C-alpha cells in the first residue's frame, strides 16, 4: 500500500519544480491547477554574504600535483613482497578493533615500521560480515590520508596465504639517509 507524501516532501518538490522551465507549453501528465496551488511555495533565498577578498588578488591554482588516492604497489615489488623476497617483518592484525581505535593504531604501527627501516608491512583488516567490513573499506582511505602520505608508497591486496581479501600489503617509502 502506497503512503501519501509528507508535507516536507511536497514542499521540497515544489522548490525543485519552481526552478525547472518546461521546453514547451505542455503540462506534465496529471497536472491540475489545484495540485499546483496545494504545493507550498518555495522560500525566498537569503542574499549571499559580501565577498571579503578582492577578486583581482585571487590567483589561479598552480600546476602542483595534489596527492590523490593512493596507488597500488608496482607489480615487481608486489611479487617480491608476496614471495617474501622483501621480508614482511612488520605485521599488524586489526581484528577486534573498532574504527576509532584502529586508525591511530595503524598510523603508529606504520610510522614505527618506517622509522625502523622496514620497506613492507602486512596489515590484516579482516573481511567483515559478508565481505563488507568497515576496517577493510576504511584502511585504504587512512593509508592515503595526510598522516601517512609521506611514508606509504602503495597498497595492494594480499595473496591468499597472507590473508587474501582480508589483508593488505603496504609498501613503505625509503627513509631519507641522515647526513
GROMACS .gro file of N, CA, C and O in nm, residues 73 77 81 86-92 106 109-111 113-114 118-124 143 152 154-156 158 162 167-172:
model
  144
   73UNK      N    1   5.082  -0.099  -0.545
   73UNK     CA    2   5.226  -0.128  -0.546
   73UNK      C    3   5.265  -0.171  -0.686
   73UNK      O    4   5.189  -0.240  -0.755
   77UNK      N    5   5.746  -0.516  -0.736
   77UNK     CA    6   5.764  -0.502  -0.591
   77UNK      C    7   5.661  -0.587  -0.518
   77UNK      O    8   5.692  -0.651  -0.416
   81UNK      N    9   5.725  -0.892  -0.249
   81UNK     CA   10   5.665  -0.894  -0.115
   81UNK      C   11   5.587  -1.024  -0.095
   81UNK      O   12   5.599  -1.090   0.008
   86UNK      N   13   6.121  -0.961  -0.036
   86UNK     CA   14   6.125  -0.844   0.052
   86UNK      C   15   6.053  -0.889   0.178
   86UNK      O   16   5.933  -0.916   0.175
   87UNK      N   17   6.124  -0.901   0.288
   87UNK     CA   18   6.062  -0.961   0.408
   87UNK      C   19   5.948  -0.878   0.465
   87UNK      O   20   5.951  -0.756   0.462
   88UNK      N   21   5.846  -0.949   0.511
   88UNK     CA   22   5.733  -0.885   0.580
   88UNK      C   23   5.763  -0.889   0.729
   88UNK      O   24   5.708  -0.971   0.803
   89UNK      N   25   5.851  -0.803   0.773
   89UNK     CA   26   5.891  -0.801   0.914
   89UNK      C   27   5.790  -0.728   1.001
   89UNK      O   28   5.788  -0.745   1.122
   90UNK      N   29   5.708  -0.646   0.941
   90UNK     CA   30   5.609  -0.570   1.016
   90UNK      C   31   5.470  -0.624   0.983
   90UNK      O   32   5.427  -0.621   0.868
   91UNK      N   33   5.400  -0.674   1.083
   91UNK     CA   34   5.266  -0.729   1.064
   91UNK      C   35   5.174  -0.674   1.172
   91UNK      O   36   5.211  -0.666   1.288
   92UNK      N   37   5.052  -0.634   1.129
   92UNK     CA   38   4.954  -0.578   1.222
   92UNK      C   39   4.820  -0.644   1.196
   92UNK      O   40   4.775  -0.651   1.082
  106UNK      N   41   4.696   0.188   1.355
  106UNK     CA   42   4.756   0.169   1.222
  106UNK      C   43   4.861   0.276   1.195
  106UNK      O   44   4.972   0.245   1.149
  109UNK      N   45   5.170   0.220   1.413
  109UNK     CA   46   5.240   0.099   1.370
  109UNK      C   47   5.324   0.126   1.245
  109UNK      O   48   5.442   0.092   1.238
  110UNK      N   49   5.262   0.189   1.143
  110UNK     CA   50   5.334   0.213   1.017
  110UNK      C   51   5.445   0.316   1.035
  110UNK      O   52   5.552   0.304   0.975
  111UNK      N   53   5.421   0.416   1.117
  111UNK     CA   54   5.525   0.516   1.143
  111UNK      C   55   5.646   0.449   1.210
  111UNK      O   56   5.760   0.473   1.173
  113UNK      N   57   5.725   0.124   1.195
  113UNK     CA   58   5.787   0.033   1.099
  113UNK      C   59   5.876   0.110   1.002
  113UNK      O   60   5.987   0.066   0.969
  114UNK      N   61   5.832   0.225   0.957
  114UNK     CA   62   5.910   0.308   0.865
  114UNK      C   63   6.036   0.359   0.933
  114UNK      O   64   6.144   0.358   0.876
  118UNK      N   65   6.183  -0.067   0.782
  118UNK     CA   66   6.111  -0.171   0.708
  118UNK      C   67   6.058  -0.112   0.577
  118UNK      O   68   6.021   0.004   0.570
  119UNK      N   69   6.056  -0.194   0.474
  119UNK     CA   70   6.010  -0.149   0.342
  119UNK      C   71   5.873  -0.202   0.305
  119UNK      O   72   5.812  -0.157   0.210
  120UNK      N   73   5.824  -0.302   0.380
  120UNK     CA   74   5.693  -0.359   0.351
  120UNK      C   75   5.628  -0.404   0.481
  120UNK      O   76   5.695  -0.445   0.575
  121UNK      N   77   5.495  -0.393   0.483
  121UNK     CA   78   5.419  -0.435   0.602
  121UNK      C   79   5.294  -0.507   0.556
  121UNK      O   80   5.243  -0.484   0.447
  122UNK      N   81   5.246  -0.594   0.642
  122UNK     CA   82   5.120  -0.664   0.619
  122UNK      C   83   5.020  -0.615   0.722
  122UNK      O   84   5.048  -0.619   0.842
  123UNK      N   85   4.906  -0.565   0.674
  123UNK     CA   86   4.801  -0.517   0.763
  123UNK      C   87   4.679  -0.605   0.742
  123UNK      O   88   4.622  -0.609   0.632
  124UNK      N   89   4.640  -0.679   0.846
  124UNK     CA   90   4.524  -0.767   0.840
  124UNK      C   91   4.404  -0.692   0.894
  124UNK      O   92   4.401  -0.652   1.010
  143UNK      N   93   4.534   0.506   0.477
  143UNK     CA   94   4.670   0.497   0.424
  143UNK      C   95   4.699   0.609   0.325
  143UNK      O   96   4.814   0.651   0.310
  152UNK      N   97   5.394   0.608   0.297
  152UNK     CA   98   5.334   0.495   0.225
  152UNK      C   99   5.353   0.514   0.075
  152UNK      O  100   5.313   0.616   0.019
  154UNK      N  101   5.256   0.260  -0.160
  154UNK     CA  102   5.146   0.196  -0.230
  154UNK      C  103   5.082   0.087  -0.146
  154UNK      O  104   5.138   0.043  -0.046
  155UNK      N  105   4.964   0.044  -0.189
  155UNK     CA  106   4.887  -0.058  -0.118
  155UNK      C  107   4.830  -0.155  -0.220
  155UNK      O  108   4.784  -0.114  -0.327
  156UNK      N  109   4.834  -0.283  -0.189
  156UNK     CA  110   4.774  -0.386  -0.274
  156UNK      C  111   4.713  -0.495  -0.188
  156UNK      O  112   4.759  -0.519  -0.076
  158UNK      N  113   4.653  -0.853  -0.036
  158UNK     CA  114   4.749  -0.958  -0.005
  158UNK      C  115   4.715  -1.088  -0.079
  158UNK      O  116   4.601  -1.110  -0.120
  162UNK      N  117   4.866  -1.493   0.281
  162UNK     CA  118   4.891  -1.386   0.378
  162UNK      C  119   4.761  -1.322   0.427
  162UNK      O  120   4.766  -1.222   0.498
  167UNK      N  121   4.341  -0.878   0.397
  167UNK     CA  122   4.471  -0.822   0.434
  167UNK      C  123   4.526  -0.737   0.320
  167UNK      O  124   4.486  -0.752   0.204
  168UNK      N  125   4.618  -0.648   0.355
  168UNK     CA  126   4.679  -0.558   0.257
  168UNK      C  127   4.830  -0.559   0.273
  168UNK      O  128   4.882  -0.562   0.385
  169UNK      N  129   4.900  -0.555   0.157
  169UNK     CA  130   5.041  -0.528   0.159
  169UNK      C  131   5.057  -0.376   0.154
  169UNK      O  132   4.993  -0.309   0.073
  170UNK      N  133   5.141  -0.322   0.239
  170UNK     CA  134   5.168  -0.179   0.240
  170UNK      C  135   5.317  -0.161   0.211
  170UNK      O  136   5.401  -0.207   0.288
  171UNK      N  137   5.346  -0.098   0.097
  171UNK     CA  138   5.484  -0.069   0.061
  171UNK      C  139   5.522   0.065   0.124
  171UNK      O  140   5.449   0.163   0.109
  172UNK      N  141   5.633   0.067   0.194
  172UNK     CA  142   5.677   0.190   0.260
  172UNK      C  143   5.790   0.255   0.181
  172UNK      O  144   5.873   0.185   0.121
   0.00000   0.00000   0.00000
